[in-house]
């Protein structure tokens, strides 16, 4: 069986076209990777699709959030608590239909909030079971890499070389040489 070849690097014109279509400027280290190494390989492939440039393994339904700056996950904690506290309870409604309608509206709000937690980032790696490595494309944290562990604990945490020293998120150029699992906080999983 022939193994698929690693995607080739993109040209400067392709990268510029992708940035223009997506309305972003790629972080320097990621841009260099696209031009010098590959359009995929160790990260989800950036490719031309029927809807324009996008990353394989990423949902294209929220393209509008790519240009929104990635929010530091700590900035979401209070809003998360407030949203949880507003979850409709059946006993507060006169009938099942009223409760269901209120709960469905709350659930839509929760889904929108969850989508916004990863605004400005794309999935760089899919590790199965709902675990992802995120590459931040826009905002003050552009170029850093994060672990999306919301499938089990509701958290997005920085992948870091030093979790005891403030857990500064690792930059793309350092991450690409490593394994995301080895950059997680101690005791993860």
PDB file of C-alpha atoms in Angstrom:
ATOM      1  CA  UNK A   1       0.000   0.000   0.000  1.00  0.00           C
ATOM      2  CA  UNK A   2       1.400   3.361  -1.012  1.00  0.00           C
ATOM      3  CA  UNK A   3       1.572   5.947   1.794  1.00  0.00           C
ATOM      4  CA  UNK A   4       0.179   9.394   1.044  1.00  0.00           C
ATOM      5  CA  UNK A   5       2.873  11.969   0.540  1.00  0.00           C
ATOM      6  CA  UNK A   6       3.267  14.953   2.838  1.00  0.00           C
ATOM      7  CA  UNK A   7       1.561  18.042   1.406  1.00  0.00           C
ATOM      8  CA  UNK A   8       3.979  20.358  -0.327  1.00  0.00           C
ATOM      9  CA  UNK A   9       4.743  23.874   0.889  1.00  0.00           C
ATOM     10  CA  UNK A  10       2.557  26.661  -0.416  1.00  0.00           C
ATOM     11  CA  UNK A  11       3.825  29.427  -2.638  1.00  0.00           C
ATOM     12  CA  UNK A  12       4.023  33.036  -1.479  1.00  0.00           C
ATOM     13  CA  UNK A  13       1.086  33.807  -3.803  1.00  0.00           C
ATOM     14  CA  UNK A  14      -1.028  31.007  -2.258  1.00  0.00           C
ATOM     15  CA  UNK A  15      -0.277  32.117   1.299  1.00  0.00           C
ATOM     16  CA  UNK A  16      -1.081  35.733   0.433  1.00  0.00           C
ATOM     17  CA  UNK A  17      -4.325  34.641  -1.259  1.00  0.00           C
ATOM     18  CA  UNK A  18      -5.306  32.559   1.803  1.00  0.00           C
ATOM     19  CA  UNK A  19      -4.588  35.450   4.159  1.00  0.00           C
ATOM     20  CA  UNK A  20      -6.603  37.819   1.975  1.00  0.00           C
ATOM     21  CA  UNK A  21      -9.570  35.448   1.731  1.00  0.00           C
ATOM     22  CA  UNK A  22      -9.522  34.659   5.452  1.00  0.00           C
ATOM     23  CA  UNK A  23      -9.001  38.278   6.482  1.00  0.00           C
ATOM     24  CA  UNK A  24      -5.997  37.506   8.697  1.00  0.00           C
ATOM     25  CA  UNK A  25      -2.210  37.607   8.690  1.00  0.00           C
ATOM     26  CA  UNK A  26      -0.684  34.297   9.697  1.00  0.00           C
ATOM     27  CA  UNK A  27       1.724  34.321  12.657  1.00  0.00           C
ATOM     28  CA  UNK A  28       5.323  34.540  11.370  1.00  0.00           C
ATOM     29  CA  UNK A  29       6.442  31.042  12.401  1.00  0.00           C
ATOM     30  CA  UNK A  30       3.325  29.400  10.950  1.00  0.00           C
ATOM     31  CA  UNK A  31       3.674  31.425   7.750  1.00  0.00           C
ATOM     32  CA  UNK A  32       7.294  30.274   7.427  1.00  0.00           C
ATOM     33  CA  UNK A  33       6.199  26.654   7.974  1.00  0.00           C
ATOM     34  CA  UNK A  34       3.612  26.954   5.182  1.00  0.00           C
ATOM     35  CA  UNK A  35       6.214  28.399   2.798  1.00  0.00           C
ATOM     36  CA  UNK A  36       9.224  26.263   3.712  1.00  0.00           C
ATOM     37  CA  UNK A  37       7.952  22.932   5.064  1.00  0.00           C
ATOM     38  CA  UNK A  38       4.381  21.974   4.225  1.00  0.00           C
ATOM     39  CA  UNK A  39       0.762  23.056   3.936  1.00  0.00           C
ATOM     40  CA  UNK A  40      -0.007  20.207   6.360  1.00  0.00           C
ATOM     41  CA  UNK A  41       2.220  17.444   7.616  1.00  0.00           C
ATOM     42  CA  UNK A  42       2.354  17.774  11.410  1.00  0.00           C
ATOM     43  CA  UNK A  43      -0.565  20.241  11.408  1.00  0.00           C
ATOM     44  CA  UNK A  44      -4.000  20.216   9.831  1.00  0.00           C
ATOM     45  CA  UNK A  45      -3.596  20.968   6.141  1.00  0.00           C
ATOM     46  CA  UNK A  46      -4.420  24.456   4.868  1.00  0.00           C
ATOM     47  CA  UNK A  47      -6.109  23.897   1.509  1.00  0.00           C
ATOM     48  CA  UNK A  48      -8.239  25.500  -1.163  1.00  0.00           C
ATOM     49  CA  UNK A  49     -11.835  24.303  -0.818  1.00  0.00           C
ATOM     50  CA  UNK A  50     -15.057  25.038  -2.667  1.00  0.00           C
ATOM     51  CA  UNK A  51     -15.589  27.899  -0.185  1.00  0.00           C
ATOM     52  CA  UNK A  52     -12.037  29.223  -0.357  1.00  0.00           C
ATOM     53  CA  UNK A  53      -9.005  28.517   1.806  1.00  0.00           C
ATOM     54  CA  UNK A  54      -9.577  26.581   5.030  1.00  0.00           C
ATOM     55  CA  UNK A  55      -8.015  23.916   7.227  1.00  0.00           C
ATOM     56  CA  UNK A  56      -8.804  20.216   6.876  1.00  0.00           C
ATOM     57  CA  UNK A  57     -10.262  18.754  10.083  1.00  0.00           C
ATOM     58  CA  UNK A  58     -11.756  22.158  11.001  1.00  0.00           C
ATOM     59  CA  UNK A  59     -15.435  22.989  10.825  1.00  0.00           C
ATOM     60  CA  UNK A  60     -16.042  25.707   8.281  1.00  0.00           C
ATOM     61  CA  UNK A  61     -19.277  26.793   9.924  1.00  0.00           C
ATOM     62  CA  UNK A  62     -17.661  29.544  12.031  1.00  0.00           C
ATOM     63  CA  UNK A  63     -15.241  31.107   9.567  1.00  0.00           C
ATOM     64  CA  UNK A  64     -16.520  34.457  10.826  1.00  0.00           C
ATOM     65  CA  UNK A  65     -14.751  33.917  14.157  1.00  0.00           C
ATOM     66  CA  UNK A  66     -11.236  33.519  12.705  1.00  0.00           C
ATOM     67  CA  UNK A  67     -10.574  37.268  12.583  1.00  0.00           C
ATOM     68  CA  UNK A  68     -11.878  37.757  16.141  1.00  0.00           C
ATOM     69  CA  UNK A  69      -8.938  37.841  18.598  1.00  0.00           C
ATOM     70  CA  UNK A  70      -8.470  34.643  20.594  1.00  0.00           C
ATOM     71  CA  UNK A  71      -9.660  35.266  24.156  1.00  0.00           C
ATOM     72  CA  UNK A  72      -7.340  34.119  26.923  1.00  0.00           C
ATOM     73  CA  UNK A  73      -9.256  31.190  28.455  1.00  0.00           C
ATOM     74  CA  UNK A  74      -9.062  32.764  31.925  1.00  0.00           C
ATOM     75  CA  UNK A  75     -11.132  35.678  30.607  1.00  0.00           C
ATOM     76  CA  UNK A  76     -14.103  33.341  30.075  1.00  0.00           C
ATOM     77  CA  UNK A  77     -14.399  31.983  33.635  1.00  0.00           C
ATOM     78  CA  UNK A  78     -16.833  34.560  35.060  1.00  0.00           C
ATOM     79  CA  UNK A  79     -19.063  34.478  31.973  1.00  0.00           C
ATOM     80  CA  UNK A  80     -19.018  30.671  32.104  1.00  0.00           C
ATOM     81  CA  UNK A  81     -20.180  30.716  35.736  1.00  0.00           C
ATOM     82  CA  UNK A  82     -22.875  33.297  34.981  1.00  0.00           C
ATOM     83  CA  UNK A  83     -24.187  31.268  32.048  1.00  0.00           C
ATOM     84  CA  UNK A  84     -24.250  28.071  34.128  1.00  0.00           C
ATOM     85  CA  UNK A  85     -26.144  29.876  36.900  1.00  0.00           C
ATOM     86  CA  UNK A  86     -28.823  30.890  34.365  1.00  0.00           C
ATOM     87  CA  UNK A  87     -29.576  27.342  33.218  1.00  0.00           C
ATOM     88  CA  UNK A  88     -33.375  27.023  33.236  1.00  0.00           C
ATOM     89  CA  UNK A  89     -34.790  24.624  35.842  1.00  0.00           C
ATOM     90  CA  UNK A  90     -38.012  22.711  35.151  1.00  0.00           C
ATOM     91  CA  UNK A  91     -39.575  23.699  38.478  1.00  0.00           C
ATOM     92  CA  UNK A  92     -39.405  27.375  37.470  1.00  0.00           C
ATOM     93  CA  UNK A  93     -41.815  26.899  34.546  1.00  0.00           C
ATOM     94  CA  UNK A  94     -45.563  26.285  34.453  1.00  0.00           C
ATOM     95  CA  UNK A  95     -45.305  23.471  31.913  1.00  0.00           C
ATOM     96  CA  UNK A  96     -42.855  21.205  30.097  1.00  0.00           C
ATOM     97  CA  UNK A  97     -43.125  23.108  26.810  1.00  0.00           C
ATOM     98  CA  UNK A  98     -42.201  26.464  28.401  1.00  0.00           C
ATOM     99  CA  UNK A  99     -39.269  24.820  30.150  1.00  0.00           C
ATOM    100  CA  UNK A 100     -38.091  23.091  26.951  1.00  0.00           C
ATOM    101  CA  UNK A 101     -38.295  26.341  24.958  1.00  0.00           C
ATOM    102  CA  UNK A 102     -36.331  28.246  27.610  1.00  0.00           C
ATOM    103  CA  UNK A 103     -33.750  25.479  27.914  1.00  0.00           C
ATOM    104  CA  UNK A 104     -33.305  25.258  24.114  1.00  0.00           C
ATOM    105  CA  UNK A 105     -32.741  29.040  23.904  1.00  0.00           C
ATOM    106  CA  UNK A 106     -30.198  28.797  26.748  1.00  0.00           C
ATOM    107  CA  UNK A 107     -28.475  25.872  24.991  1.00  0.00           C
ATOM    108  CA  UNK A 108     -28.112  27.916  21.773  1.00  0.00           C
ATOM    109  CA  UNK A 109     -26.517  30.697  23.844  1.00  0.00           C
ATOM    110  CA  UNK A 110     -24.143  28.129  25.406  1.00  0.00           C
ATOM    111  CA  UNK A 111     -23.107  26.803  21.996  1.00  0.00           C
ATOM    112  CA  UNK A 112     -22.371  30.335  20.753  1.00  0.00           C
ATOM    113  CA  UNK A 113     -20.319  31.000  23.898  1.00  0.00           C
ATOM    114  CA  UNK A 114     -18.345  27.760  23.408  1.00  0.00           C
ATOM    115  CA  UNK A 115     -17.638  28.726  19.781  1.00  0.00           C
ATOM    116  CA  UNK A 116     -16.333  32.131  20.910  1.00  0.00           C
ATOM    117  CA  UNK A 117     -13.879  30.491  23.333  1.00  0.00           C
ATOM    118  CA  UNK A 118     -11.823  29.383  20.332  1.00  0.00           C
ATOM    119  CA  UNK A 119     -12.342  32.490  18.184  1.00  0.00           C
ATOM    120  CA  UNK A 120      -9.136  33.417  16.392  1.00  0.00           C
ATOM    121  CA  UNK A 121      -7.778  29.862  16.559  1.00  0.00           C
ATOM    122  CA  UNK A 122      -7.826  26.780  14.360  1.00  0.00           C
ATOM    123  CA  UNK A 123      -7.368  23.131  15.108  1.00  0.00           C
ATOM    124  CA  UNK A 124      -3.735  22.301  14.440  1.00  0.00           C
ATOM    125  CA  UNK A 125      -4.073  18.697  15.599  1.00  0.00           C
ATOM    126  CA  UNK A 126      -6.938  16.329  16.387  1.00  0.00           C
ATOM    127  CA  UNK A 127      -6.054  13.842  19.114  1.00  0.00           C
ATOM    128  CA  UNK A 128      -9.382  12.010  19.177  1.00  0.00           C
ATOM    129  CA  UNK A 129     -12.006  11.835  21.935  1.00  0.00           C
ATOM    130  CA  UNK A 130     -12.664  15.578  21.589  1.00  0.00           C
ATOM    131  CA  UNK A 131      -9.075  16.671  22.386  1.00  0.00           C
ATOM    132  CA  UNK A 132      -7.460  19.222  20.065  1.00  0.00           C
ATOM    133  CA  UNK A 133      -4.322  21.287  19.749  1.00  0.00           C
ATOM    134  CA  UNK A 134      -5.255  24.864  18.832  1.00  0.00           C
ATOM    135  CA  UNK A 135      -3.046  27.289  16.930  1.00  0.00           C
ATOM    136  CA  UNK A 136      -3.936  30.901  17.657  1.00  0.00           C
ATOM    137  CA  UNK A 137      -4.048  32.927  14.446  1.00  0.00           C
ATOM    138  CA  UNK A 138      -5.298  36.333  15.653  1.00  0.00           C
ATOM    139  CA  UNK A 139      -5.031  38.595  18.682  1.00  0.00           C
ATOM    140  CA  UNK A 140      -2.284  39.194  21.255  1.00  0.00           C
ATOM    141  CA  UNK A 141      -1.722  35.434  21.652  1.00  0.00           C
ATOM    142  CA  UNK A 142      -1.256  34.824  17.891  1.00  0.00           C
ATOM    143  CA  UNK A 143       1.340  32.174  17.196  1.00  0.00           C
ATOM    144  CA  UNK A 144       0.835  30.335  20.497  1.00  0.00           C
ATOM    145  CA  UNK A 145      -0.466  26.802  20.876  1.00  0.00           C
ATOM    146  CA  UNK A 146      -3.145  25.617  23.335  1.00  0.00           C
ATOM    147  CA  UNK A 147      -4.807  22.366  24.404  1.00  0.00           C
ATOM    148  CA  UNK A 148      -8.583  22.147  24.062  1.00  0.00           C
ATOM    149  CA  UNK A 149      -9.649  19.717  26.779  1.00  0.00           C
ATOM    150  CA  UNK A 150     -13.263  20.868  27.002  1.00  0.00           C
ATOM    151  CA  UNK A 151     -14.448  17.345  26.170  1.00  0.00           C
ATOM    152  CA  UNK A 152     -13.609  16.167  29.678  1.00  0.00           C
ATOM    153  CA  UNK A 153     -12.890  19.094  31.971  1.00  0.00           C
ATOM    154  CA  UNK A 154     -14.211  22.177  30.212  1.00  0.00           C
ATOM    155  CA  UNK A 155     -10.747  23.760  30.030  1.00  0.00           C
ATOM    156  CA  UNK A 156      -8.500  25.234  27.384  1.00  0.00           C
ATOM    157  CA  UNK A 157      -4.939  25.310  28.750  1.00  0.00           C
ATOM    158  CA  UNK A 158      -1.629  26.517  27.360  1.00  0.00           C
ATOM    159  CA  UNK A 159       0.796  23.958  26.043  1.00  0.00           C
ATOM    160  CA  UNK A 160       3.995  24.994  27.777  1.00  0.00           C
ATOM    161  CA  UNK A 161       7.607  24.045  28.392  1.00  0.00           C
ATOM    162  CA  UNK A 162       7.324  25.234  32.019  1.00  0.00           C
ATOM    163  CA  UNK A 163       3.995  24.818  33.781  1.00  0.00           C
ATOM    164  CA  UNK A 164       5.546  25.592  37.168  1.00  0.00           C
ATOM    165  CA  UNK A 165       6.876  28.948  35.986  1.00  0.00           C
ATOM    166  CA  UNK A 166       3.646  30.617  34.882  1.00  0.00           C
ATOM    167  CA  UNK A 167       2.800  28.274  31.990  1.00  0.00           C
ATOM    168  CA  UNK A 168       3.666  30.627  29.152  1.00  0.00           C
ATOM    169  CA  UNK A 169       2.065  29.135  26.032  1.00  0.00           C
ATOM    170  CA  UNK A 170       4.561  27.637  23.627  1.00  0.00           C
ATOM    171  CA  UNK A 171       5.060  29.280  20.250  1.00  0.00           C
ATOM    172  CA  UNK A 172       4.297  27.382  17.048  1.00  0.00           C
ATOM    173  CA  UNK A 173       7.976  27.015  16.062  1.00  0.00           C
ATOM    174  CA  UNK A 174       8.820  25.259  19.340  1.00  0.00           C
ATOM    175  CA  UNK A 175       5.628  23.210  19.406  1.00  0.00           C
ATOM    176  CA  UNK A 176       6.082  21.736  15.919  1.00  0.00           C
ATOM    177  CA  UNK A 177       9.215  19.905  17.155  1.00  0.00           C
ATOM    178  CA  UNK A 178       7.354  18.304  20.079  1.00  0.00           C
ATOM    179  CA  UNK A 179       4.319  16.263  21.026  1.00  0.00           C
ATOM    180  CA  UNK A 180       1.322  18.128  22.474  1.00  0.00           C
ATOM    181  CA  UNK A 181       0.817  15.470  25.142  1.00  0.00           C
ATOM    182  CA  UNK A 182       4.291  16.152  26.579  1.00  0.00           C
ATOM    183  CA  UNK A 183       3.501  19.886  26.934  1.00  0.00           C
ATOM    184  CA  UNK A 184       0.391  19.488  29.071  1.00  0.00           C
ATOM    185  CA  UNK A 185       0.254  20.487  32.728  1.00  0.00           C
ATOM    186  CA  UNK A 186       1.402  17.798  35.201  1.00  0.00           C
ATOM    187  CA  UNK A 187      -1.345  15.375  36.120  1.00  0.00           C
ATOM    188  CA  UNK A 188      -3.329  15.945  32.942  1.00  0.00           C
ATOM    189  CA  UNK A 189      -5.199  12.766  32.068  1.00  0.00           C
TER     190      UNK A 189
END
